């Protein structure tokens, strides 16, 4: 199953090759022309003689950690790669380096903490990764400074059509993009699997520059806070509520003509959809939007509870409905839709 393979892959920002290889293998029989740029973006090029140049983008990278120091006790100290809340780190199992050396993120035990320490979040610089080594030398036989670290989370399904795993942001988007690229369209379509989104939307900018699209859709995994303790008007998205269309976030404003068309298609075809209710955060759409002389964009996202943590929860129906809606939108371009 593609979602399982992609979410269990090791692919923090700047180290996306495992994800790239899975996608290229999955699409081998559907895509004959690929572009790989210097940053590592993988672009499926489905050329056609006429029609608008359409870019679809999903990022391959996930949030992670990077080893910065190995101490005399053989414990690894680390920096964060992308936005991870320090509170979700303590006591989590991880894999270090591409050999996937198993480790556990450790902290001083509660028994040893001073009363004031117990009421505070332990900053990640006070945490460490225990790989079972007894000394610095033993640790350095297994890992190196600069090694990436990802959460060691197995994909699983539970509840009614729900999935739990890591990196749904944005491997779920990669699944959507891969499924869309299995079909043929009569206009030039470019499927960009981008790198380094989580550390500042870096890959999408150069991918858009190379593609020069007339319009772009960014497929994302986004926040979903429809949980206890939140007022409904503060919900970002609702799990199972269908693809979430973004009007505005901190990086871009969605193109209104594209949004209207998506809503029309969803309603006519009984596909559930929702509007993202918050404006915090930003994604690849922000960078593509301001590429060259400007590109109309819209972001469509799959809601993910507990995003950027060791384990997120998403609805498989939301993913399937996102695939269906984007395919309909592309057929609408074939039928003459233009921005
Ligand atoms: Co994302």
Coordinates of C-alpha atoms and ligand atoms in Angstrom, one line a residue:
X1 CA 0.0 0.0 0.0
X2 CA 1.5 3.3 -1.1
X3 CA 0.5 5.4 1.9
X4 CA 2.1 2.9 4.3
X5 CA 5.3 2.7 2.3
X6 CA 5.5 6.5 2.0
X7 CA 4.8 7.3 5.6
X8 CA 7.2 4.7 6.9
X9 CA 10.0 6.0 4.6
X10 CA 12.8 8.0 6.1
X11 CA 12.6 11.5 4.6
X12 CA 13.2 14.6 6.6
X13 CA 13.9 17.9 4.8
X14 CA 17.0 17.6 2.7
X15 CA 17.0 13.8 2.8
X16 CA 14.1 12.9 0.6
X17 CA 15.7 10.2 -1.7
X18 CA 13.9 7.2 -0.1
X19 CA 10.5 8.9 -0.7
X20 CA 11.6 9.9 -4.2
X21 CA 12.6 6.4 -5.1
X22 CA 9.2 4.9 -3.9
X23 CA 7.3 7.5 -6.0
X24 CA 9.3 6.9 -9.1
X25 CA 8.9 3.2 -8.8
X26 CA 5.1 3.5 -8.2
X27 CA 4.7 5.7 -11.3
X28 CA 7.2 3.9 -13.6
X29 CA 4.6 2.7 -16.1
X30 CA 2.6 6.0 -16.1
X31 CA 5.3 8.7 -16.4
X32 CA 8.0 8.6 -19.1
X33 CA 9.6 12.0 -18.6
X34 CA 11.1 12.9 -15.2
X35 CA 13.1 16.0 -14.2
X36 CA 15.3 16.0 -11.1
X37 CA 16.8 19.3 -10.1
X38 CA 19.8 20.3 -8.0
X39 CA 17.7 20.5 -4.8
X40 CA 16.1 17.1 -5.3
X41 CA 12.6 18.0 -6.5
X42 CA 11.2 15.2 -8.6
X43 CA 8.9 16.5 -11.4
X44 CA 6.7 14.2 -13.5
X45 CA 6.3 15.8 -16.9
X46 CA 3.2 14.8 -18.9
X47 CA 3.7 17.0 -21.9
X48 CA 1.0 18.0 -24.4
X49 CA 1.1 20.4 -27.3
X50 CA -1.7 22.7 -26.3
X51 CA -3.5 24.0 -23.2
X52 CA -2.4 25.7 -20.0
X53 CA 0.6 24.5 -18.1
X54 CA -0.7 23.1 -14.9
X55 CA 1.5 22.3 -11.9
X56 CA 0.5 20.0 -9.0
X57 CA 2.7 19.9 -6.0
X58 CA 3.1 17.8 -2.9
X59 CA 6.1 17.9 -0.6
X60 CA 8.1 14.7 0.1
X61 CA 9.9 15.9 3.3
X62 CA 8.8 15.4 6.9
X63 CA 9.8 17.1 10.1
X64 CA 12.6 15.4 12.0
X65 CA 15.7 16.0 14.0
X66 CA 19.5 16.1 13.3
X67 CA 22.3 14.9 15.5
X68 CA 24.5 17.8 16.6
X69 CA 26.7 16.3 19.3
X70 CA 27.6 13.0 20.9
X71 CA 28.6 13.2 24.6
X72 CA 31.0 11.1 26.7
X73 CA 28.1 9.0 27.9
X74 CA 27.2 8.1 24.3
X75 CA 24.0 10.2 24.3
X76 CA 23.1 12.1 21.2
X77 CA 22.1 15.8 21.3
X78 CA 20.1 17.2 18.5
X79 CA 18.5 20.1 16.6
X80 CA 15.0 20.2 15.1
X81 CA 14.5 20.1 11.4
X82 CA 11.1 21.8 10.8
X83 CA 8.5 22.8 13.3
X84 CA 8.1 20.2 16.1
X85 CA 6.6 21.0 19.5
X86 CA 9.2 20.2 22.2
X87 CA 6.4 18.7 24.2
X88 CA 5.9 15.8 21.8
X89 CA 9.5 14.6 21.9
X90 CA 10.1 13.1 25.3
X91 CA 10.2 9.3 25.5
X92 CA 9.5 8.8 21.8
X93 CA 11.2 6.0 19.8
X94 CA 13.2 7.2 16.8
X95 CA 15.4 6.0 14.1
X96 CA 18.8 7.6 13.6
X97 CA 20.5 7.8 10.2
X98 CA 19.7 6.0 7.1
X99 CA 20.7 2.7 8.7
X100 CA 17.8 3.3 11.1
X101 CA 19.7 2.9 14.3
X102 CA 16.9 2.6 16.9
X103 CA 16.9 5.1 19.8
X104 CA 14.7 6.7 22.4
X105 CA 14.4 10.4 23.2
X106 CA 15.3 10.6 26.9
X107 CA 15.0 13.2 29.6
X108 CA 15.8 13.5 33.3
X109 CA 13.3 11.3 35.2
X110 CA 10.5 13.0 37.0
X111 CA 11.9 11.8 40.3
X112 CA 15.1 13.8 39.7
X113 CA 13.4 17.0 38.6
X114 CA 13.1 20.0 40.9
X115 CA 9.5 21.1 41.6
X116 CA 9.7 24.0 39.2
X117 CA 11.1 21.9 36.4
X118 CA 8.0 19.6 36.6
X119 CA 5.7 22.5 35.5
X120 CA 7.8 23.4 32.5
X121 CA 8.2 22.0 29.0
X122 CA 11.6 20.4 28.7
X123 CA 13.4 22.2 25.9
X124 CA 14.7 20.0 23.2
X125 CA 18.2 21.1 23.8
X126 CA 17.9 19.4 27.3
X127 CA 16.8 16.2 25.8
X128 CA 19.0 13.5 24.2
X129 CA 18.7 10.4 22.2
X130 CA 19.8 7.1 23.8
X131 CA 20.9 4.5 21.3
X132 CA 22.1 2.1 23.9
X133 CA 25.7 3.0 23.5
X134 CA 27.9 3.1 26.7
X135 CA 30.4 5.6 25.4
X136 CA 31.0 8.3 22.8
X137 CA 33.2 5.9 20.8
X138 CA 30.6 3.2 20.8
X139 CA 27.9 5.7 19.7
X140 CA 30.1 7.0 16.9
X141 CA 30.5 3.5 15.6
X142 CA 26.8 3.6 14.8
X143 CA 25.9 7.2 14.1
X144 CA 27.6 10.4 12.9
X145 CA 27.1 14.1 13.6
X146 CA 24.7 15.4 11.0
X147 CA 22.7 12.2 10.8
X148 CA 19.0 12.8 10.5
X149 CA 16.5 11.4 12.9
X150 CA 12.8 10.5 12.3
X151 CA 10.1 9.1 14.6
X152 CA 9.9 5.3 14.5
X153 CA 6.2 5.0 13.8
X154 CA 4.4 2.1 12.0
X155 CA 1.5 2.9 9.8
X156 CA -1.8 1.4 11.0
X157 CA -5.5 1.6 10.4
X158 CA -8.2 1.9 13.1
X159 CA -11.6 3.2 13.9
X160 CA -13.9 3.6 10.8
X161 CA -11.7 4.3 7.9
X162 CA -9.0 6.2 9.9
X163 CA -5.2 5.8 9.6
X164 CA -2.5 6.6 12.1
X165 CA 1.1 7.1 11.3
X166 CA 3.8 9.7 10.9
X167 CA 4.4 12.2 8.1
X168 CA 0.9 12.2 6.6
X169 CA 2.0 15.8 6.1
X170 CA 2.7 15.5 3.3
X171 CA 3.0 11.8 2.2
X172 CA -0.8 11.7 2.0
X173 CA -0.5 14.6 -0.5
X174 CA 2.1 12.5 -2.4
X175 CA -0.3 9.6 -2.6
X176 CA -3.0 12.0 -4.1
X177 CA -0.5 13.4 -6.6
X178 CA 0.7 9.9 -7.6
X179 CA -2.9 8.7 -8.1
X180 CA -3.7 11.7 -10.3
X181 CA -0.6 11.2 -12.4
X182 CA -1.8 7.7 -13.3
X183 CA -4.4 9.3 -15.6
X184 CA -3.8 11.1 -19.0
X185 CA -4.9 14.7 -19.7
X186 CA -4.8 16.7 -22.9
X187 CA -2.9 19.7 -21.5
X188 CA 0.7 19.9 -20.1
X189 CA 0.6 18.6 -16.6
X190 CA 3.6 18.7 -14.2
X191 CA 3.5 16.8 -11.0
X192 CA 6.1 18.2 -8.6
X193 CA 7.2 16.2 -5.6
X194 CA 9.0 18.9 -3.8
X195 CA 11.8 19.0 -1.1
X196 CA 12.4 21.1 2.0
X197 CA 8.9 22.4 2.5
X198 CA 9.1 22.1 6.2
X199 CA 12.1 24.3 6.6
X200 CA 10.9 27.2 4.4
X201 CA 9.1 26.1 1.2
X202 CA 12.5 25.9 -0.6
X203 CA 11.9 23.2 -3.2
X204 CA 8.6 24.5 -4.5
X205 CA 10.1 27.8 -5.5
X206 CA 12.7 26.4 -7.8
X207 CA 10.3 23.8 -9.1
X208 CA 7.8 26.5 -10.1
X209 CA 10.6 28.5 -11.7
X210 CA 11.5 25.6 -13.9
X211 CA 7.9 24.6 -14.8
X212 CA 6.6 28.1 -15.5
X213 CA 3.0 27.1 -14.8
X214 CA -0.2 29.0 -15.7
X215 CA -1.8 27.7 -12.5
X216 CA -0.9 25.4 -9.6
X217 CA -2.6 23.3 -7.0
X218 CA -0.8 22.4 -3.9
X219 CA -1.8 19.2 -2.2
X220 CA -1.2 19.2 1.5
X221 CA -1.7 17.6 4.9
X222 CA -3.0 20.3 7.2
X223 CA -3.9 20.9 10.8
X224 CA -7.1 19.4 12.2
X225 CA -8.1 20.5 15.7
X226 CA -11.7 19.3 15.8
X227 CA -10.9 17.9 19.3
X228 CA -11.8 18.4 22.9
X229 CA -11.0 21.8 24.3
X230 CA -11.5 23.7 21.0
X231 CA -14.5 26.0 20.1
X232 CA -16.0 25.1 16.8
X233 CA -15.2 28.5 15.3
X234 CA -11.6 27.9 16.1
X235 CA -11.5 24.6 14.1
X236 CA -9.0 24.6 11.3
X237 CA -10.5 21.5 9.6
X238 CA -12.7 18.6 10.5
X239 CA -11.6 15.0 10.2
X240 CA -13.7 13.2 7.6
X241 CA -15.1 16.5 6.4
X242 CA -13.5 16.2 3.0
X243 CA -10.7 18.1 1.2
X244 CA -10.0 21.4 2.8
X245 CA -9.7 24.4 0.5
X246 CA -7.6 27.4 1.7
X247 CA -8.8 30.9 1.1
X248 CA -5.8 32.4 2.8
X249 CA -2.8 31.6 5.0
X250 CA 0.4 33.4 6.0
X251 CA 2.0 32.6 2.7
X252 CA -0.6 32.9 0.0
X253 CA -4.2 33.8 -1.0
X254 CA -6.1 31.2 -3.0
X255 CA -7.2 32.1 -6.5
X256 CA -11.0 32.8 -6.3
X257 CA -11.8 31.4 -9.8
X258 CA -10.1 28.2 -9.0
X259 CA -11.8 28.0 -5.6
X260 CA -15.3 28.6 -7.2
X261 CA -14.6 25.9 -9.7
X262 CA -13.6 23.4 -7.0
X263 CA -16.7 24.2 -5.0
X264 CA -18.9 23.8 -8.1
X265 CA -17.4 20.5 -8.9
X266 CA -17.6 19.2 -5.4
X267 CA -21.2 20.1 -5.1
X268 CA -22.3 18.8 -8.4
X269 CA -20.5 15.5 -7.8
X270 CA -21.5 15.0 -4.1
X271 CA -17.9 15.2 -2.9
X272 CA -17.7 16.5 0.7
X273 CA -15.4 19.6 1.0
X274 CA -14.6 22.2 3.6
X275 CA -12.9 25.5 3.9
X276 CA -9.8 25.7 6.1
X277 CA -10.9 27.8 9.1
X278 CA -7.6 29.2 10.2
X279 CA -5.0 31.3 8.5
X280 CA -1.9 30.3 10.4
X281 CA 0.9 28.5 8.7
X282 CA 1.9 28.4 5.1
X283 CA 2.9 25.9 2.5
X284 CA 4.4 25.5 -1.0
X285 CA 1.5 27.5 -2.5
X286 CA 3.2 30.6 -1.0
X287 CA 6.4 30.1 -2.9
X288 CA 4.8 29.0 -6.2
X289 CA 2.3 32.0 -6.1
X290 CA 5.2 34.5 -6.3
X291 CA 7.3 32.6 -8.8
X292 CA 8.5 34.5 -11.9
X293 CA 5.6 36.9 -12.8
X294 CA 3.1 35.2 -10.5
X295 CA 1.1 32.0 -10.6
X296 CA -2.6 31.6 -9.5
X297 CA -2.6 28.9 -6.8
X298 CA -4.9 27.1 -4.5
X299 CA -4.1 24.7 -1.7
X300 CA -6.2 21.6 -1.1
X301 CA -5.5 19.7 2.1
X302 CA -6.2 16.5 3.9
X303 CA -7.0 17.1 7.6
X304 CA -4.4 15.6 9.9
X305 CA -4.9 15.5 13.7
X306 CA -1.7 15.9 15.8
X307 CA 0.3 17.0 12.8
X308 CA 4.1 17.3 13.0
X309 CA 4.2 14.8 15.9
X310 CA 5.3 11.2 16.1
X311 CA 1.8 10.0 15.2
X312 CA -1.0 11.7 13.3
X313 CA -4.6 10.6 12.5
X314 CA -6.3 11.1 9.1
X315 CA -9.4 9.8 7.3
X316 CA -8.8 7.6 4.2
X317 CA -12.0 8.9 2.8
X318 CA -10.6 12.5 2.9
X319 CA -7.7 11.3 0.9
X320 CA -9.9 9.5 -1.7
X321 CA -12.2 12.6 -2.0
X322 CA -9.2 14.8 -2.5
X323 CA -8.1 12.5 -5.4
X324 CA -11.6 12.6 -6.9
X325 CA -11.9 16.4 -6.6
X326 CA -8.5 17.1 -8.2
X327 CA -9.2 14.8 -11.1
X328 CA -12.5 16.5 -11.7
X329 CA -10.8 19.9 -11.7
X330 CA -8.2 18.7 -14.2
X331 CA -11.1 17.3 -16.4
X332 CA -12.7 20.8 -16.1
X333 CA -9.5 22.3 -17.5
X334 CA -9.8 19.9 -20.4
X335 CA -13.3 21.2 -20.9
X336 CA -12.1 24.8 -21.1
X337 CA -11.8 26.1 -17.5
X338 CA -9.2 28.9 -17.4
X339 CA -8.2 31.2 -14.6
Ligands
LIG1 CO1 3.0 20.0 4.8

